[in-house]
Coordinates of C-alpha atoms and ligand atoms in Angstrom, one line a residue:
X132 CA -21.8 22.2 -55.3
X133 CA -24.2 22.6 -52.2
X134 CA -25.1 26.0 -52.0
X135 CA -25.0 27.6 -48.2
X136 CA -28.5 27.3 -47.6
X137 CA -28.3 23.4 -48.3
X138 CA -24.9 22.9 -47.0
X139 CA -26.4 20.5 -44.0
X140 CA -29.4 19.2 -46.6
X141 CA -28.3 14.8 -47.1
X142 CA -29.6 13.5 -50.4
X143 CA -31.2 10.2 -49.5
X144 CA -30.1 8.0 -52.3
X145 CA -32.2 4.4 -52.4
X146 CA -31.5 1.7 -53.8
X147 CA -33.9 -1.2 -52.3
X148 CA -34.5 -1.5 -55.9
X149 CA -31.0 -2.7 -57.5
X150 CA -28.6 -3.1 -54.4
X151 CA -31.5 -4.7 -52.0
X152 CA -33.1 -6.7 -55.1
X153 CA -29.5 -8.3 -55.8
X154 CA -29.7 -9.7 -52.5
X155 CA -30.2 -13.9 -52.8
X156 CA -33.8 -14.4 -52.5
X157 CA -35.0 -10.9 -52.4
X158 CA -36.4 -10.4 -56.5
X159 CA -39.5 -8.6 -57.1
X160 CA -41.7 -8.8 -60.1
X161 CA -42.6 -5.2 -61.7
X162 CA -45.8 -4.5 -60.2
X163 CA -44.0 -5.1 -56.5
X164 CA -41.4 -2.7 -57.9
X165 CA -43.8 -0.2 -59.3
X166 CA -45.1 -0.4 -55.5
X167 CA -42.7 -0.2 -53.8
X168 CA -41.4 3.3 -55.6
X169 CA -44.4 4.7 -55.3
X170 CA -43.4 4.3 -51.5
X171 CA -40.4 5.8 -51.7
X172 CA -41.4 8.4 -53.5
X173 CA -44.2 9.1 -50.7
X174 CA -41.3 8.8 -48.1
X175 CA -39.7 11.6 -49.9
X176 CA -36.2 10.0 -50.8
X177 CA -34.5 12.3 -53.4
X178 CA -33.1 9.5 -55.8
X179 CA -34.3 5.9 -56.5
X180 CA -32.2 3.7 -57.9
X181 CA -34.8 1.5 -59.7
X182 CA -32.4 -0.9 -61.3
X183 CA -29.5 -2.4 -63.7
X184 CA -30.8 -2.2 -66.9
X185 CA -28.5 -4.4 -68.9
X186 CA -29.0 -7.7 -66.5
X187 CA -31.9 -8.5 -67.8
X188 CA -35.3 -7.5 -70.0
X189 CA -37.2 -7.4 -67.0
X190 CA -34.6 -4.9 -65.1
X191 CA -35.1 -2.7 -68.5
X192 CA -38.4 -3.4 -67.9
X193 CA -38.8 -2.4 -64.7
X194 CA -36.5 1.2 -64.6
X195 CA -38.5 2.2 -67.7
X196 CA -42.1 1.6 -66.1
X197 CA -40.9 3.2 -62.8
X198 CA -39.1 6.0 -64.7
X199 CA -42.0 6.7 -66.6
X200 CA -44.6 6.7 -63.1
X201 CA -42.6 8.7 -60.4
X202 CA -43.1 12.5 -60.8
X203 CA -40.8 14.1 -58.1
X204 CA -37.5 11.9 -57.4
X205 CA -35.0 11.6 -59.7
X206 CA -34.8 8.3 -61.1
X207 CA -31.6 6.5 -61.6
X208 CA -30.2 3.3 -63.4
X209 CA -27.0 1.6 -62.7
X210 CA -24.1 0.6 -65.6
X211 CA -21.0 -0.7 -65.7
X212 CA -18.0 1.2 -67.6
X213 CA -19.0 0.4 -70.6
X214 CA -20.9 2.0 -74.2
X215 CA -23.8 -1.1 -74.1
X216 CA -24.5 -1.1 -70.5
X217 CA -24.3 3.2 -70.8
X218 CA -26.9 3.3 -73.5
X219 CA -29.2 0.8 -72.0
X220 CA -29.5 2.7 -68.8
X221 CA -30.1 6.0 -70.8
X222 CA -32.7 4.2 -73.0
X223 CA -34.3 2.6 -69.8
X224 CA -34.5 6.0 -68.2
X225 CA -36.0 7.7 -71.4
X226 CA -39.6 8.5 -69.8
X227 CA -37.9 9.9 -66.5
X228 CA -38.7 13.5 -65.5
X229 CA -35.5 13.8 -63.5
X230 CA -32.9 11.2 -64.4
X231 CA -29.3 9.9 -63.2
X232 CA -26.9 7.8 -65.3
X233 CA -25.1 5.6 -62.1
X234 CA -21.8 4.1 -63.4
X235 CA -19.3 2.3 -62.2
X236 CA -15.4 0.2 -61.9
X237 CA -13.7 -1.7 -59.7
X238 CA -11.1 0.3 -58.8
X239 CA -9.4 -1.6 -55.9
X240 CA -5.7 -3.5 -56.3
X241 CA -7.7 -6.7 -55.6
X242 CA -10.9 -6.5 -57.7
X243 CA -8.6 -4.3 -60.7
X244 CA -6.2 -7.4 -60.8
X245 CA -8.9 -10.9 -60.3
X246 CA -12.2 -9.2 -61.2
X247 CA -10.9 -7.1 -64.2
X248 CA -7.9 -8.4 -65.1
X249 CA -7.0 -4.5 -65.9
X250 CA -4.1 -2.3 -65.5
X251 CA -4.5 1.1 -63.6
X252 CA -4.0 3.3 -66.1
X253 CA -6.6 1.5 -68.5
X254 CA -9.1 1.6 -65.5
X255 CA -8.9 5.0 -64.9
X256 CA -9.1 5.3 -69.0
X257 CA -12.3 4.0 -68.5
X258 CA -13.4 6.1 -65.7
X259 CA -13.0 9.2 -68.2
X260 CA -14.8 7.3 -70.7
X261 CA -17.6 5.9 -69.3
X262 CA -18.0 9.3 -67.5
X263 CA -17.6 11.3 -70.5
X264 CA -20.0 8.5 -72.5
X265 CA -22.9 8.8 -69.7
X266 CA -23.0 12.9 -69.8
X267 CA -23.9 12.4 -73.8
X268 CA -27.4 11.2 -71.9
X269 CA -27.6 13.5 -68.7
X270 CA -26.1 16.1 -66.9
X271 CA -26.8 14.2 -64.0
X272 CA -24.0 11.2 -63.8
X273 CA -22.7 9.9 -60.7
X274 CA -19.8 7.6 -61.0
X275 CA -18.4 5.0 -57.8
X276 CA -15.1 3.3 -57.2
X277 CA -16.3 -0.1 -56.9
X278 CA -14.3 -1.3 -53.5
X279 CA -13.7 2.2 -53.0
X280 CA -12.9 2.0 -49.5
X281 CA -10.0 -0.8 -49.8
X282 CA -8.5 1.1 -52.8
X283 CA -5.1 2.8 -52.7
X284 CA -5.7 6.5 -52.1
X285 CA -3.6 8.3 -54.2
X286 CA -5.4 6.5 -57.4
X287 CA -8.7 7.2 -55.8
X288 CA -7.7 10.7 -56.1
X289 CA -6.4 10.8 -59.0
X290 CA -9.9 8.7 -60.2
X291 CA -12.0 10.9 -58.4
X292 CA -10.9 14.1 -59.8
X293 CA -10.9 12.3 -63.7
X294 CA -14.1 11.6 -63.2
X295 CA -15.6 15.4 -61.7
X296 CA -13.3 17.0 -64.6
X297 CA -15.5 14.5 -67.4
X298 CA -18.6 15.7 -66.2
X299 CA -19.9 13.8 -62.8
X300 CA -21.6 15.8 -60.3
X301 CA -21.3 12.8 -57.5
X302 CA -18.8 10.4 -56.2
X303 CA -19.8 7.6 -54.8
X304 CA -17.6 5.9 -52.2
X305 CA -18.4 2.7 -51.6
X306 CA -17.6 0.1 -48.9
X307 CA -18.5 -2.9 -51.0
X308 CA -17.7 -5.5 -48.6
X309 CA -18.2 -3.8 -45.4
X310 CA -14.8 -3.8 -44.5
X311 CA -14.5 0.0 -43.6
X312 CA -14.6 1.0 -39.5
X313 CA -16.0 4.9 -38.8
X314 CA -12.9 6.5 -37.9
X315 CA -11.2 5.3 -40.9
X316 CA -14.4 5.9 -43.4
X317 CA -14.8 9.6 -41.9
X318 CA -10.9 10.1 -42.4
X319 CA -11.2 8.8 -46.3
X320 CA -13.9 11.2 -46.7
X321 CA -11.7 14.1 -45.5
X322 CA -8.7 13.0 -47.4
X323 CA -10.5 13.2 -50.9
X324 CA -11.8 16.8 -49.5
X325 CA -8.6 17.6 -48.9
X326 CA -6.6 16.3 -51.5
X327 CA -8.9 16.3 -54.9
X328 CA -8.9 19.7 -56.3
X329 CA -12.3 20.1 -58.2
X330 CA -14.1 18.0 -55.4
X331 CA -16.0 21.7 -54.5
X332 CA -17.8 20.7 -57.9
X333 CA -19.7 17.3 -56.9
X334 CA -21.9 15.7 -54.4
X335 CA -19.5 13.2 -51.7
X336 CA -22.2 10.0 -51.4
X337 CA -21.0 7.4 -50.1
X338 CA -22.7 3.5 -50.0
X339 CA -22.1 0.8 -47.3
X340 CA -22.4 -2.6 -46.3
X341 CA -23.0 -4.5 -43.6
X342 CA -20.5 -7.3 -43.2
X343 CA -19.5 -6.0 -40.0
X344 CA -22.6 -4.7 -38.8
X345 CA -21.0 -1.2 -39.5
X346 CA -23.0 0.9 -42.6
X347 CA -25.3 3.0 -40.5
X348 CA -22.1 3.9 -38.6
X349 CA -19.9 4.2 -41.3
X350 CA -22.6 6.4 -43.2
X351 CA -23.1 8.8 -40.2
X352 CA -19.2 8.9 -39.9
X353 CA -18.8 9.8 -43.9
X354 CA -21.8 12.7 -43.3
X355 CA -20.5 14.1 -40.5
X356 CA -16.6 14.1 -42.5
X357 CA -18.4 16.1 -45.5
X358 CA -20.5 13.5 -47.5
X359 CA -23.9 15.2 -48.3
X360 CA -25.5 12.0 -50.1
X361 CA -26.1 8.4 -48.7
X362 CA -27.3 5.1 -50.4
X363 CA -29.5 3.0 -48.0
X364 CA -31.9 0.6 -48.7
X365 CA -35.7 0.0 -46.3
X366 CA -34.7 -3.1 -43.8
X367 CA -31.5 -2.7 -44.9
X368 CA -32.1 -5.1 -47.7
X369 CA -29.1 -5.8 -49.6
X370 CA -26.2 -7.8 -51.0
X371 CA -25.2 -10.3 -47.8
X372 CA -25.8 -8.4 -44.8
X373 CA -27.3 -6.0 -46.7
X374 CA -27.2 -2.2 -47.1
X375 CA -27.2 0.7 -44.8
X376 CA -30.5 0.6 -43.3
X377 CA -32.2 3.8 -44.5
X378 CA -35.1 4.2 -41.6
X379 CA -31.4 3.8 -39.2
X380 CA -29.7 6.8 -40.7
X381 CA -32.5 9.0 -41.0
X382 CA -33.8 8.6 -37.5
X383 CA -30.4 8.7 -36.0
X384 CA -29.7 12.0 -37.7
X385 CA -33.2 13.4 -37.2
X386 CA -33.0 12.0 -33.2
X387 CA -29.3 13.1 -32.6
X388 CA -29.7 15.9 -34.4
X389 CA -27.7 17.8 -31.6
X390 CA -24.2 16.2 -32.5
X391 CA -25.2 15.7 -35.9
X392 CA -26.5 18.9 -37.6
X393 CA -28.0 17.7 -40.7
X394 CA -31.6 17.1 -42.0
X395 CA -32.9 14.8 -45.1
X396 CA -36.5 15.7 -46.7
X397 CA -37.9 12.2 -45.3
X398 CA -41.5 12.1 -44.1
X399 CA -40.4 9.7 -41.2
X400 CA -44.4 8.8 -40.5
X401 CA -44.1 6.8 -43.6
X402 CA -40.8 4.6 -42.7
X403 CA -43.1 2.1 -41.0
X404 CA -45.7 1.7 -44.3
X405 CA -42.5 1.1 -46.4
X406 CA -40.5 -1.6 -44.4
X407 CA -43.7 -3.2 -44.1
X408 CA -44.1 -3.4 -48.0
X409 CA -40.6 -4.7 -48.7
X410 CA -40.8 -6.9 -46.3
X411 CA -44.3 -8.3 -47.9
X412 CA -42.9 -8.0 -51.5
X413 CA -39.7 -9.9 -50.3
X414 CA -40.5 -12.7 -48.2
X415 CA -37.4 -10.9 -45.9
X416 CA -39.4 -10.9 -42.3
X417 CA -37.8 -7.8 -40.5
X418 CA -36.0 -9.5 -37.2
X419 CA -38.2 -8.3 -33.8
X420 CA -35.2 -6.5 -32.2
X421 CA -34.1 -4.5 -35.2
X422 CA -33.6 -0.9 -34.9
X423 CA -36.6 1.3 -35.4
X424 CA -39.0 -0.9 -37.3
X425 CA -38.6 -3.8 -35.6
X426 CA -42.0 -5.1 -33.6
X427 CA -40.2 -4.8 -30.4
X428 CA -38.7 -1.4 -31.3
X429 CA -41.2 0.6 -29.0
X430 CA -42.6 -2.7 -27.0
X431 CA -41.9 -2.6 -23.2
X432 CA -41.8 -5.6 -21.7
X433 CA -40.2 -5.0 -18.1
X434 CA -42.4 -3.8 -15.5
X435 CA -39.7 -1.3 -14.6
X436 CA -39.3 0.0 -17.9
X437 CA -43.6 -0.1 -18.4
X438 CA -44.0 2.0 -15.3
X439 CA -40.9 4.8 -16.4
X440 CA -42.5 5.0 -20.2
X441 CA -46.1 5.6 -18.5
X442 CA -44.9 8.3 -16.4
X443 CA -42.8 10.4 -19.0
X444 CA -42.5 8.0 -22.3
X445 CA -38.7 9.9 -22.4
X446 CA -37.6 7.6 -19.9
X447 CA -37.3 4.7 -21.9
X448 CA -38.3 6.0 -26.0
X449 CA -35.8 8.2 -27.2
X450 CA -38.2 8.6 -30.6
X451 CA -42.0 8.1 -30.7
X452 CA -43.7 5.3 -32.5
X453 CA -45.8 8.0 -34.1
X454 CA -42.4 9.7 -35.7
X455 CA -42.0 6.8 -37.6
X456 CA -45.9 5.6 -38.7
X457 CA -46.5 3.1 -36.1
X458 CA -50.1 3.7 -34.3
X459 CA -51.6 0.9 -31.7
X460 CA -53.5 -1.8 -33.9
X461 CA -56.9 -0.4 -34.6
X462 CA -59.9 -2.7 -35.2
X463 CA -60.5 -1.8 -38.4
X464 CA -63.6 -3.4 -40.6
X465 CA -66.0 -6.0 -39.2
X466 CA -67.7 -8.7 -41.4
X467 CA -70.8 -6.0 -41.9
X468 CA -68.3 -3.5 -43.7
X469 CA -68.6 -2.4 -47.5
X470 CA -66.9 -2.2 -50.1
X471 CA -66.4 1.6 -49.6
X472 CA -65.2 1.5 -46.4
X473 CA -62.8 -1.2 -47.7
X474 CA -61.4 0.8 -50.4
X475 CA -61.5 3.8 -47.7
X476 CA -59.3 1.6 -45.4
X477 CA -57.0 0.4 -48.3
X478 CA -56.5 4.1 -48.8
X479 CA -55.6 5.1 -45.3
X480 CA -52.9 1.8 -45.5
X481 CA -51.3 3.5 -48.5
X482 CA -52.9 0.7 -51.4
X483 CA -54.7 1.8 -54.3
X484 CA -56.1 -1.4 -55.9
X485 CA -57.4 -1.8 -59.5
X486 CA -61.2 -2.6 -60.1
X487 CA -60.7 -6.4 -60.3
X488 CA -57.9 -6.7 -57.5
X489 CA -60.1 -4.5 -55.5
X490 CA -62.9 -6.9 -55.9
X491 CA -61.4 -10.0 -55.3
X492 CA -59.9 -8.3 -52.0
X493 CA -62.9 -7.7 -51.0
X494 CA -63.7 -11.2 -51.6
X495 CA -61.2 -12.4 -49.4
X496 CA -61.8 -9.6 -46.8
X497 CA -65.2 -11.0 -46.6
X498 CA -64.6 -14.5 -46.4
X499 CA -61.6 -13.3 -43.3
X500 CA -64.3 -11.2 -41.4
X501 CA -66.2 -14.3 -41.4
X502 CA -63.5 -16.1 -40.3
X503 CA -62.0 -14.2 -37.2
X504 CA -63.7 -12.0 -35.3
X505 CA -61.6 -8.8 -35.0
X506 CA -59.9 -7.6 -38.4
X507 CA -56.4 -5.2 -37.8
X508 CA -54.9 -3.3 -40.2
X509 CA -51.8 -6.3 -40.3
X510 CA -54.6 -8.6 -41.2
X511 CA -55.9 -6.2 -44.0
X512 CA -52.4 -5.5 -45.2
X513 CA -51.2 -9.3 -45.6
X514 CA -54.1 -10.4 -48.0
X515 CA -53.6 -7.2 -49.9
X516 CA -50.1 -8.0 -50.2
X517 CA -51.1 -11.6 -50.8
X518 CA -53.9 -10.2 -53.4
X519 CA -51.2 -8.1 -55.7
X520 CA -49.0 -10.8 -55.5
X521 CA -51.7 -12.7 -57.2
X522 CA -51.8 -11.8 -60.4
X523 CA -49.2 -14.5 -61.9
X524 CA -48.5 -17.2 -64.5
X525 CA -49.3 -20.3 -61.5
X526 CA -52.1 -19.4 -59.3
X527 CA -54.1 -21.3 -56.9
X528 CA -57.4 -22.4 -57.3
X529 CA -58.6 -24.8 -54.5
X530 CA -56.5 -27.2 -52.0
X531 CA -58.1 -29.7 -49.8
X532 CA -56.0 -31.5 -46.9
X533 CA -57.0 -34.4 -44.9
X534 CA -54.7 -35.1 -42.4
X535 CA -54.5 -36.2 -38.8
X536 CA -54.8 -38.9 -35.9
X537 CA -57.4 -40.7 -38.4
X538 CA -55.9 -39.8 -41.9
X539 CA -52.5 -41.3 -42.5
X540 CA -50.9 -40.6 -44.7
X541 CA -52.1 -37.1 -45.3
X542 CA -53.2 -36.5 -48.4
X543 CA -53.9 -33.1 -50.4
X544 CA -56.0 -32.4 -53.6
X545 CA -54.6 -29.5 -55.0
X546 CA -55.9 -27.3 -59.0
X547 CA -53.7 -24.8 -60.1
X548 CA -54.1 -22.6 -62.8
X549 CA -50.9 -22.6 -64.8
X550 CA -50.6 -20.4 -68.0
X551 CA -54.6 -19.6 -67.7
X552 CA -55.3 -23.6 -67.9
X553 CA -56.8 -25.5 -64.3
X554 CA -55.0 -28.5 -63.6
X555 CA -55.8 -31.2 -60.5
X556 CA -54.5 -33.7 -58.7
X557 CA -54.2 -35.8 -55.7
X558 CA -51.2 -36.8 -53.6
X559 CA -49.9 -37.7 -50.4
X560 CA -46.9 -37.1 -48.1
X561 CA -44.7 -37.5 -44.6
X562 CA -47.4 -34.2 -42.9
X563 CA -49.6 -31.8 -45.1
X564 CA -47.3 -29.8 -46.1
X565 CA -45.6 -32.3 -47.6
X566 CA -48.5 -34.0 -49.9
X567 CA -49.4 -30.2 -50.7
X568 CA -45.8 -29.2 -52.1
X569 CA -45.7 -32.7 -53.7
X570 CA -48.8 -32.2 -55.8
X571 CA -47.4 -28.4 -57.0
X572 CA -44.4 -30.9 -58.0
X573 CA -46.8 -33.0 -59.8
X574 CA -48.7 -30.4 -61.7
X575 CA -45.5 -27.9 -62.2
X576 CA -42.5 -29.8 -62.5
X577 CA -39.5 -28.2 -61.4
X578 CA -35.8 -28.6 -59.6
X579 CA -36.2 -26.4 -57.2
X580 CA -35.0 -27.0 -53.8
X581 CA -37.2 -26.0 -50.8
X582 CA -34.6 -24.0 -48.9
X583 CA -36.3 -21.9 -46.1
X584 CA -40.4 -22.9 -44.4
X585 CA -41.4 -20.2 -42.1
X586 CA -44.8 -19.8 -40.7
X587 CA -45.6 -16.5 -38.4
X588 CA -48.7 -15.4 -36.8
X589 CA -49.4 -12.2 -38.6
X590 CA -51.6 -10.8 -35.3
X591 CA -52.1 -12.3 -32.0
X592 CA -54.8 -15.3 -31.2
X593 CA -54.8 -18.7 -32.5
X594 CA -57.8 -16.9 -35.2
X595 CA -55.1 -15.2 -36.3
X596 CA -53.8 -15.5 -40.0
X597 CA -50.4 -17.5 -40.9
X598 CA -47.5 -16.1 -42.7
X599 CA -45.6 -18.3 -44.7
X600 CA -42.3 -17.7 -46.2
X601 CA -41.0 -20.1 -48.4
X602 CA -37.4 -19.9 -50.0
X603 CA -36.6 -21.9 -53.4
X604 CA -33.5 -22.6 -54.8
X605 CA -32.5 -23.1 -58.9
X606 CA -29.2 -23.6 -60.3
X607 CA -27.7 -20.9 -57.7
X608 CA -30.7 -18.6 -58.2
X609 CA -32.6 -17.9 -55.0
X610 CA -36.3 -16.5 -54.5
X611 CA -38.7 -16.0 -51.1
X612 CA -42.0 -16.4 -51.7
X613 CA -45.0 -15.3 -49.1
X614 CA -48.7 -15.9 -48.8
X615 CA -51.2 -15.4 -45.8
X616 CA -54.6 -16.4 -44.8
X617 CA -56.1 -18.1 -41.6
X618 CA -55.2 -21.6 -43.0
X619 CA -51.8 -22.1 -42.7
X620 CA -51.9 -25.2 -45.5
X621 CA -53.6 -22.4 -47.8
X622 CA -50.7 -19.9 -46.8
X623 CA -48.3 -22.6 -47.2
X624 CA -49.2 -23.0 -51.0
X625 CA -49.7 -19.6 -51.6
X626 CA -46.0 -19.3 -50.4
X627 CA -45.1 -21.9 -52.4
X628 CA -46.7 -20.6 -56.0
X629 CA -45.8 -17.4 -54.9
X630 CA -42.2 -18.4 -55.1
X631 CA -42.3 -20.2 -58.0
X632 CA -44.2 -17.3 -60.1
X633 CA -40.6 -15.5 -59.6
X634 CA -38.3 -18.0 -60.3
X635 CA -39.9 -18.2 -63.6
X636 CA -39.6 -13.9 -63.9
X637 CA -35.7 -15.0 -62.8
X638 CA -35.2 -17.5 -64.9
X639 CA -34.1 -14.8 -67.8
X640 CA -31.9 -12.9 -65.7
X641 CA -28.2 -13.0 -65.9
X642 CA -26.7 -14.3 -62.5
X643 CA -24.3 -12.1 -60.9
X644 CA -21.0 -13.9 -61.5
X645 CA -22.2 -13.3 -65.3
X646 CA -22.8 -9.7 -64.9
X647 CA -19.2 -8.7 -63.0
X648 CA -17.2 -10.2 -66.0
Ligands
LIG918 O1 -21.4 -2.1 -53.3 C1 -21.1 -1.6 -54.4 O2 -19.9 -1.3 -54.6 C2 -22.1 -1.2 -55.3 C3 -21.7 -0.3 -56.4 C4 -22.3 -0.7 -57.7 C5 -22.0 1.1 -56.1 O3 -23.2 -1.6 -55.2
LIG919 ZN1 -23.6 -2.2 -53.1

């Protein structure tokens, strides 16, 4: 399939937007998708996976809206082996300028027998079908062996080769439980090289967990065997441990490029920009120490190390901050700033705000730059993020908390605007945060369970704003929920509201033990 010039060339598959957005907690609403693959597409990843469009309206939804807004990568939708999930996905990808029909069966001893309750030879019946089904849509299908990598070969072979000879142009292996180890990953890569005839006609991809801490090394392992394609996700998001981390794989490939001879078409200066984003949209704050976008990725903290890196930064930095988008905090507006050099600024951060989200950022800025004295990009970024996450059934209106040495209990008045109508009350609790969450109980009843508080400074200084993460739970259904500002009780409810605005956008989706039936 790759032609010699592209032999080395590795197809950057994402799929932040159905693998990463299955993960508990992570959902998104449309405009946070419609954001974030605007991102990708900026990054310069070849496919986006936007979604699964038969789990739910807003899934359809949201692969149709960003099928119909992103011009150069191919968008792709995700169905099982079947006609209704098939022509969902084609209909969701109607508006797409490039599209790709993803389907896909269990085809492991394990899953075929508790999962599917199928024989082999009706699964691999199916693999023809739904193969032969999806090509009625697009010439572009790519079909995966759900557990691939814990299925017996010679029916992944035989599988594999049905599914190239009705029409799909890549096989996806996946390691859907991060079981795989390199050697062994790379050496099922050769075998279906080796041992499926037609496999010159398709694209090897392959997909991997985490559960071992193994799918950037499993991936690299699989590219260097023969795979040309690799579905990652930004963070890593995903599925329990998540996905193969997509900033890991392309930066180890573009930084060992030595050993590993192959090149993707990422524009690595935007891989910062885009794990910050999903980690806004998501509530998912990206752990200090984690590889490459971490905030102690290219921090030096030992004197040793401080003095090598300022004498020849190779010493100690085997990649530059700048290769991946990260420049040194710059002061960025003061309080005297307008509102063109705002929307000048929001520009440069990669945001592109609408008239009235522009104006009440600007708002907000305002009010900030009285607040604190220095204004950073971080600062400008989380009350964007917190602006565009705004625009929701519940919002907040006002909060006041009294609480301290001289007010006990503490007690918050709290209005709300739910479904377009303001609402009040008063209440108190054990600390503020408590009579504050109490009164969003009292004016929007719910069961809920308060899983996860977080709070994190988003820039240095005790001026500096708080982040708040707050995790809710609903009859097994999981959501994080983030706001910022420079009150933390404010943040806290903004968190709060935030979270509960996408319970209600999960509330109609189907839960994952519904879908795998
Ligand atoms: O992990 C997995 O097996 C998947 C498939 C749908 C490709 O996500
Ligand atoms: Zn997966």
């Amino acid at each position: 399939m790759t032609n010699k010039h592209d032999a080395n060339r590795v197809t950057i598959f994402d799929t932040t937007l159905r693998d990463g957005e299955q993960s508990p907690g992570a959902s998104m609403n449309l405009d946070e998708k419609l954001r974030i693959s605007e991102i990708l597409e900026n990054l310069g990843v070849d496919v986006i996976e936007a979604g699964f469009p038969i789990a739910s309206d807003g899934d359809f939804e949201a692969v149709h809206e960003v099928a119909s807004l992103i011009k150069t990568a191919k968008v792709c939708a995700l169905a099982r082996a079947t006609h209704v999930d098939i022509e969902r996905a084609a209909e969701a990808l109607k508006p797409a300028r490039k599209k790709r029909i993803h389907t896909f069966i269990s085809t492991s001893p394990l899953h075929m027998k508790y999962k599917l309750q199928m024989e082999a030879s009706d699964v691999h019946e199916a693999v023809i079908d739904s193969v032969k089904f999806a090509r009625n849509f697009t010439d572009d299908v790519e079909w995966s062996p759900e557990d691939g990598s814990r299925t017996e070969h010679d029916f992944l072979c035989q599988c594999v080769e049905s599914a190239i000879k009705s029409g799909a142009s890549t096989i996806n292996i996946p390691d859907t439980v991060g079981y795989a180890i390199p050697e062994e990953f790379a050496s099922l890569i050769e075998q279906l090289r080796n041992r499926v005839p037609n496999i010159d006609k398709a694209i090897i991809s392959v997909h991997c967990h985490n559960d071992l801490g193994l799918a950037v090394a499993n991936s690299l392992s699989a590219i260097t065997a023969g795979a040309r394609q690799v579905e990652c996700t930004i963070n890593g998001l995903g599925e329990r441990a998540g996905n193969a981390a997509l900033e890991e794989i392309v930066m180890a490939l573009k930084t060992r490029s030595d050993t590993m001879p192959y090149y993707t078409k990422i524009n690595t200066k935007e891989i910062i920009k885009a794990s910050r984003l999903v980690s806004a949209v998501t509530g998912f704050a990206v752990q200090p120490n984690k590889a490459v976008v971490g905030a102690n990725a290219f921090a030096h903290e030992a004197g040793i190390h401080q003095d090598g890196v300022l004498k020849n930064a190779e010493t100690y930095e085997i990649m530059t901050p700048e290769s991946v988008g990260l420049t040194t905090s710059t002061l960025v507006l003061g309080k005297h700033s307008g509102r063109h050099a705002f929307r000048n600024k929001l520009k440069d951060l990669g945001y592109e705000l609408g008239d009235n989200s522009l104006q009440e950022a600007f708002k907000r800025f305002k009010t900030l730059a009285d607040l604190k004295k220095e204004v950073f990009d971080e600062d400008i970024i989380a009350l964007v993020d917190d602006e565009v996450r705004a625009n929701d059934t519940i919002k907040l209106m006002s909060l006041e908390i009294k609480c301290g040495t001289e007010h006990r209990p503490p007690s918050a008045s709290l209005t709300l605007e739910i479904n377009g109508e303001e609402k009040s009350v008063n209440g108190t609790g054990d600390g503020p945060v408590d009579a504050a969450f109490k009164c969003i109980q009292e004016l929007f009843p719910h069961d809920a369970r308060l899983q996860l508080y977080q709070v994190h400074a988003v820039t240095e200084g005790t001026d500096a704003q708080a982040e708040v993460t707050v995790r809710l739970e609903e009859k097994g259904r999981m959501v994080n929920g983030a706001g910022a500002d420079t009150d933390t009780m404010v943040a806290s409810v903004r968190a709060y509201v935030n979270a509960l605005n996408k319970l209600l956008l999960k509330r109609g989706k189907k839960t994952p033990e519904a879908l795998s039936a």
